[in-house]
Short mmCIF file of N, CA and C in Angstrom, two decimals:
data_model
loop_
_atom_site.label_atom_id
_atom_site.label_comp_id
_atom_site.label_asym_id
_atom_site.label_seq_id
_atom_site.Cartn_x
_atom_site.Cartn_y
_atom_site.Cartn_z
N MET D 50 7.79 58.52 -95.97
CA MET D 50 7.69 59.06 -94.57
C MET D 50 6.88 58.63 -93.71
N ALA D 51 5.49 58.31 -94.03
CA ALA D 51 4.41 57.35 -93.21
C ALA D 51 5.15 56.60 -92.52
N MET D 52 5.66 55.35 -93.04
CA MET D 52 5.92 54.32 -92.51
C MET D 52 7.20 54.56 -91.58
N ALA D 53 7.98 55.66 -91.57
CA ALA D 53 9.14 56.03 -90.51
C ALA D 53 8.28 56.48 -89.36
N ASN D 54 7.20 57.14 -89.80
CA ASN D 54 6.23 57.96 -88.74
C ASN D 54 5.59 56.93 -87.49
N ARG D 55 5.22 55.76 -88.52
CA ARG D 55 4.55 54.59 -87.59
C ARG D 55 5.90 54.08 -86.55
N ALA D 56 6.86 54.33 -86.95
CA ALA D 56 7.68 53.32 -86.39
C ALA D 56 8.16 54.45 -84.92
N THR D 57 8.06 55.76 -85.02
CA THR D 57 8.47 56.77 -84.07
C THR D 57 6.94 56.37 -83.05
N ALA D 58 5.62 56.25 -83.93
CA ALA D 58 4.51 56.09 -82.69
C ALA D 58 4.79 54.67 -81.70
N LEU D 59 5.34 53.79 -82.54
CA LEU D 59 5.67 52.43 -81.95
C LEU D 59 6.46 52.54 -80.66
N ALA D 60 7.54 52.99 -81.21
CA ALA D 60 9.27 53.14 -80.42
C ALA D 60 9.00 54.08 -79.14
N THR D 61 8.32 55.29 -79.46
CA THR D 61 8.65 56.25 -78.37
C THR D 61 7.01 56.76 -77.84
N ALA D 62 6.69 57.24 -76.75
CA ALA D 62 5.50 57.54 -75.99
C ALA D 62 4.80 58.49 -77.40
N SER D 63 3.72 58.32 -77.76
CA SER D 63 3.12 59.33 -78.56
C SER D 63 1.89 60.39 -78.07
N SER D 64 1.56 61.34 -78.53
CA SER D 64 0.47 62.35 -78.34
C SER D 64 -0.67 61.27 -77.68
N HIS D 65 -0.79 60.13 -78.18
CA HIS D 65 -1.78 59.49 -77.67
C HIS D 65 -1.52 58.73 -76.19
N GLN D 66 -0.36 58.70 -76.24
CA GLN D 66 0.48 58.11 -74.68
C GLN D 66 0.44 56.41 -75.05
N GLN D 67 0.99 56.43 -76.33
CA GLN D 67 0.94 54.84 -76.73
C GLN D 67 2.19 54.72 -76.10
N THR D 68 3.00 53.44 -76.07
CA THR D 68 4.18 52.77 -75.69
C THR D 68 4.20 52.02 -76.34
N LEU D 69 5.33 51.27 -76.43
CA LEU D 69 5.78 49.75 -77.21
C LEU D 69 5.88 49.23 -76.05
N ARG D 70 5.28 48.10 -75.91
CA ARG D 70 5.46 46.92 -74.78
C ARG D 70 6.16 45.62 -75.76
N TRP D 71 7.19 45.85 -75.03
CA TRP D 71 8.10 44.58 -75.42
C TRP D 71 7.35 42.96 -75.21
N ALA D 72 7.63 42.31 -75.92
CA ALA D 72 7.14 40.80 -75.40
C ALA D 72 8.13 39.96 -74.59
N SER D 73 9.34 40.69 -74.32
CA SER D 73 10.60 39.91 -73.51
C SER D 73 11.61 40.97 -73.69
N ASP D 74 12.40 40.88 -72.49
CA ASP D 74 13.47 41.87 -71.95
C ASP D 74 14.72 41.67 -73.35
N ASN D 75 14.69 40.51 -74.04
CA ASN D 75 15.49 40.32 -75.24
C ASN D 75 15.31 41.36 -76.31
N GLN D 76 13.75 41.31 -76.35
CA GLN D 76 13.49 41.94 -77.65
C GLN D 76 13.90 43.82 -77.33
N LYS D 77 13.46 43.92 -75.85
CA LYS D 77 13.84 45.57 -75.26
C LYS D 77 15.33 45.49 -75.80
N TYR D 78 16.09 44.85 -75.02
CA TYR D 78 17.63 44.64 -75.26
C TYR D 78 18.05 45.27 -76.89
N LEU D 79 17.68 44.26 -77.84
CA LEU D 79 18.09 44.33 -79.30
C LEU D 79 17.89 45.49 -79.84
N PHE D 80 16.46 46.04 -79.32
CA PHE D 80 16.38 47.43 -80.22
C PHE D 80 17.04 48.83 -79.38
N GLU D 81 17.59 48.63 -78.02
CA GLU D 81 18.35 49.46 -77.64
C GLU D 81 20.18 49.47 -77.94
N ARG D 82 20.28 48.49 -78.62
CA ARG D 82 21.94 47.95 -78.68
C ARG D 82 21.96 49.01 -80.15
N GLY D 83 23.13 48.80 -80.30
CA GLY D 83 23.71 49.42 -81.87
C GLY D 83 24.97 50.83 -81.29
N PRO D 84 25.91 51.24 -82.44
CA PRO D 84 25.15 50.72 -83.94
C PRO D 84 26.05 49.83 -84.23
N TYR D 85 26.61 48.97 -83.55
CA TYR D 85 27.61 47.83 -83.69
C TYR D 85 26.51 46.86 -84.48
N PRO D 86 26.78 45.95 -85.51
CA PRO D 86 25.94 44.83 -85.65
C PRO D 86 25.66 44.04 -84.66
N ILE D 87 24.30 43.13 -84.78
CA ILE D 87 23.72 42.94 -83.69
C ILE D 87 23.15 41.40 -84.30
N LEU D 88 23.63 40.43 -83.79
CA LEU D 88 22.68 38.94 -84.18
C LEU D 88 22.11 38.80 -83.18
N ALA D 89 20.87 37.87 -83.56
CA ALA D 89 19.87 37.53 -82.72
C ALA D 89 19.42 36.08 -83.02
N SER D 90 19.39 35.34 -81.72
CA SER D 90 18.96 33.65 -82.33
C SER D 90 18.06 33.35 -81.64
N GLY D 91 17.06 32.38 -81.95
CA GLY D 91 15.96 31.93 -81.10
C GLY D 91 15.21 31.02 -81.82
N GLY D 92 14.14 30.75 -81.21
CA GLY D 92 13.33 29.91 -81.68
C GLY D 92 12.09 30.59 -82.72
N TYR D 93 11.55 29.62 -83.74
CA TYR D 93 10.47 30.30 -84.67
C TYR D 93 9.49 31.17 -83.87
N GLY D 94 9.11 32.18 -83.86
CA GLY D 94 7.99 33.07 -83.12
C GLY D 94 8.54 33.55 -81.46
N SER D 95 9.89 33.82 -81.72
CA SER D 95 10.29 34.12 -80.59
C SER D 95 10.36 36.11 -80.59
N GLY D 96 10.18 36.64 -81.74
CA GLY D 96 10.12 38.08 -81.81
C GLY D 96 11.42 38.34 -82.20
N LYS D 97 12.12 37.75 -82.49
CA LYS D 97 13.40 38.32 -83.54
C LYS D 97 13.05 39.53 -84.67
N THR D 98 12.59 39.07 -85.61
CA THR D 98 11.71 39.98 -86.71
C THR D 98 11.17 41.07 -86.06
N TYR D 99 10.37 40.88 -85.36
CA TYR D 99 9.34 41.78 -84.70
C TYR D 99 10.35 43.00 -84.11
N ALA D 100 11.38 42.70 -83.06
CA ALA D 100 12.20 43.80 -82.64
C ALA D 100 13.33 44.39 -83.61
N PHE D 101 13.74 43.91 -84.85
CA PHE D 101 14.17 44.36 -85.95
C PHE D 101 13.39 45.25 -86.43
N VAL D 102 12.38 44.87 -87.04
CA VAL D 102 11.48 45.86 -88.09
C VAL D 102 11.04 46.83 -87.09
N ILE D 103 11.05 46.86 -85.67
CA ILE D 103 10.56 48.31 -85.12
C ILE D 103 11.81 49.03 -85.01
N LYS D 104 12.92 48.33 -84.92
CA LYS D 104 14.55 48.99 -84.81
C LYS D 104 14.50 49.47 -85.88
N LEU D 105 14.42 48.92 -87.35
CA LEU D 105 14.51 49.45 -88.80
C LEU D 105 13.48 50.86 -88.85
N LEU D 106 12.31 50.97 -88.71
CA LEU D 106 11.74 51.84 -88.90
C LEU D 106 11.66 52.74 -88.19
N TYR D 107 12.40 52.72 -86.83
CA TYR D 107 12.83 53.85 -86.02
C TYR D 107 13.84 54.62 -86.85
N LEU D 108 15.02 53.69 -87.12
CA LEU D 108 16.11 54.24 -87.82
C LEU D 108 15.91 55.31 -89.19
N LEU D 109 15.02 54.59 -89.58
CA LEU D 109 14.49 55.23 -91.19
C LEU D 109 13.87 56.61 -90.59
N ASP D 110 13.03 56.61 -89.27
CA ASP D 110 12.40 57.92 -89.17
C ASP D 110 13.54 58.93 -88.10
N LEU D 111 14.54 58.36 -88.01
CA LEU D 111 15.43 59.24 -87.02
C LEU D 111 16.55 59.77 -88.35
N TYR D 112 16.85 59.01 -89.33
CA TYR D 112 17.57 59.16 -90.59
C TYR D 112 16.64 59.07 -91.98
N PRO D 113 16.30 60.73 -92.22
CA PRO D 113 14.96 60.62 -93.53
C PRO D 113 16.12 60.61 -94.31
N ASN D 114 15.64 60.13 -95.59
CA ASN D 114 16.26 59.60 -96.53
C ASN D 114 17.17 58.57 -97.00
N SER D 115 17.06 57.67 -95.76
CA SER D 115 17.61 56.21 -96.08
C SER D 115 17.48 55.23 -96.41
N ARG D 116 17.74 54.57 -96.89
CA ARG D 116 17.66 53.33 -97.44
C ARG D 116 17.80 51.75 -96.50
N ALA D 117 17.13 51.07 -97.06
CA ALA D 117 17.11 49.60 -96.14
C ALA D 117 16.31 48.75 -96.88
N VAL D 118 17.16 47.35 -96.55
CA VAL D 118 16.68 46.20 -97.11
C VAL D 118 16.73 45.19 -96.13
N ILE D 119 15.45 44.16 -96.25
CA ILE D 119 15.32 42.86 -95.44
C ILE D 119 15.56 41.99 -96.58
N ALA D 120 16.30 40.84 -96.09
CA ALA D 120 16.67 40.04 -96.76
C ALA D 120 16.58 38.70 -96.38
N ARG D 121 16.70 37.44 -97.03
CA ARG D 121 16.82 36.28 -96.28
C ARG D 121 17.62 35.32 -97.39
N LYS D 122 18.37 34.75 -97.07
CA LYS D 122 18.85 33.71 -98.08
C LYS D 122 17.83 32.96 -98.71
N VAL D 123 16.39 32.65 -98.63
CA VAL D 123 15.43 32.02 -99.55
C VAL D 123 14.12 32.50 -99.48
N SER D 124 14.10 33.03 -100.45
CA SER D 124 12.83 33.60 -100.90
C SER D 124 11.34 33.40 -100.33
N LYS D 125 11.18 32.32 -100.22
CA LYS D 125 10.25 31.32 -99.38
C LYS D 125 10.05 31.60 -98.09
N GLU D 126 10.98 31.39 -97.40
CA GLU D 126 11.07 31.83 -95.91
C GLU D 126 10.87 33.29 -95.75
N LEU D 127 11.00 34.11 -96.66
CA LEU D 127 10.96 35.43 -96.73
C LEU D 127 9.85 36.36 -96.31
N LYS D 128 9.28 35.55 -97.38
CA LYS D 128 7.73 35.89 -97.53
C LYS D 128 6.60 34.98 -96.57
N GLU D 129 6.96 33.91 -95.96
CA GLU D 129 6.43 33.25 -94.71
C GLU D 129 6.71 33.46 -93.22
N THR D 130 7.74 34.50 -93.28
CA THR D 130 7.96 34.67 -91.75
C THR D 130 8.39 36.19 -92.00
N THR D 131 9.65 36.77 -92.11
CA THR D 131 9.67 37.97 -92.31
C THR D 131 8.86 38.86 -92.88
N MET D 132 8.15 38.85 -93.89
CA MET D 132 7.41 39.53 -94.74
C MET D 132 5.71 39.62 -94.05
N ARG D 133 5.50 38.54 -93.51
CA ARG D 133 4.28 38.43 -92.54
C ARG D 133 4.48 39.74 -91.36
N THR D 134 5.39 39.63 -90.90
CA THR D 134 5.55 40.01 -89.48
C THR D 134 5.66 41.50 -90.03
N PHE D 135 6.60 42.19 -90.88
CA PHE D 135 6.42 43.25 -91.40
C PHE D 135 5.50 44.03 -91.83
N PHE D 136 4.44 43.38 -92.02
CA PHE D 136 3.10 44.18 -92.83
C PHE D 136 2.02 43.95 -91.62
N LYS D 137 2.14 43.42 -90.77
CA LYS D 137 1.51 43.50 -89.64
C LYS D 137 2.05 44.48 -88.64
N ILE D 138 3.34 44.87 -88.96
CA ILE D 138 3.79 46.42 -88.30
C ILE D 138 3.26 47.57 -89.09
N CYS D 139 3.98 47.53 -90.28
CA CYS D 139 3.36 48.36 -90.96
C CYS D 139 2.40 48.39 -92.34
N LEU D 140 1.32 49.06 -92.25
CA LEU D 140 0.40 48.56 -93.13
C LEU D 140 0.48 49.36 -94.44
N PRO D 141 -0.11 48.87 -95.28
CA PRO D 141 -0.04 49.22 -96.53
C PRO D 141 0.17 50.59 -97.25
N GLN D 142 -1.23 51.39 -96.38
CA GLN D 142 -0.62 52.74 -96.66
C GLN D 142 0.40 53.61 -96.22
N GLN D 143 1.10 53.00 -95.36
CA GLN D 143 2.30 53.43 -95.09
C GLN D 143 3.46 53.30 -95.59
N TRP D 144 3.56 52.06 -96.73
CA TRP D 144 4.71 51.91 -97.30
C TRP D 144 4.23 52.16 -98.90
#
């Protein structure tokens, strides 16, 4: 539940008046779309993973007791890219 609470703090205004600031309009667009599948493409470091992780944490908070999987075809790529971004957003005490 702590992980999901982090998403709420990032995705909405919190009691500390914090709001999520998107690096681009495309990140905001990605977060706001759904419930249908979303495909994002772009260069390395363009913020795709960041936006998807924020959306995932937000949805886990919105729907308690849900489960989620983050996967990549090649595990080395998952460790070098996706996991690095995830752990920047979701600190160890939250997972």
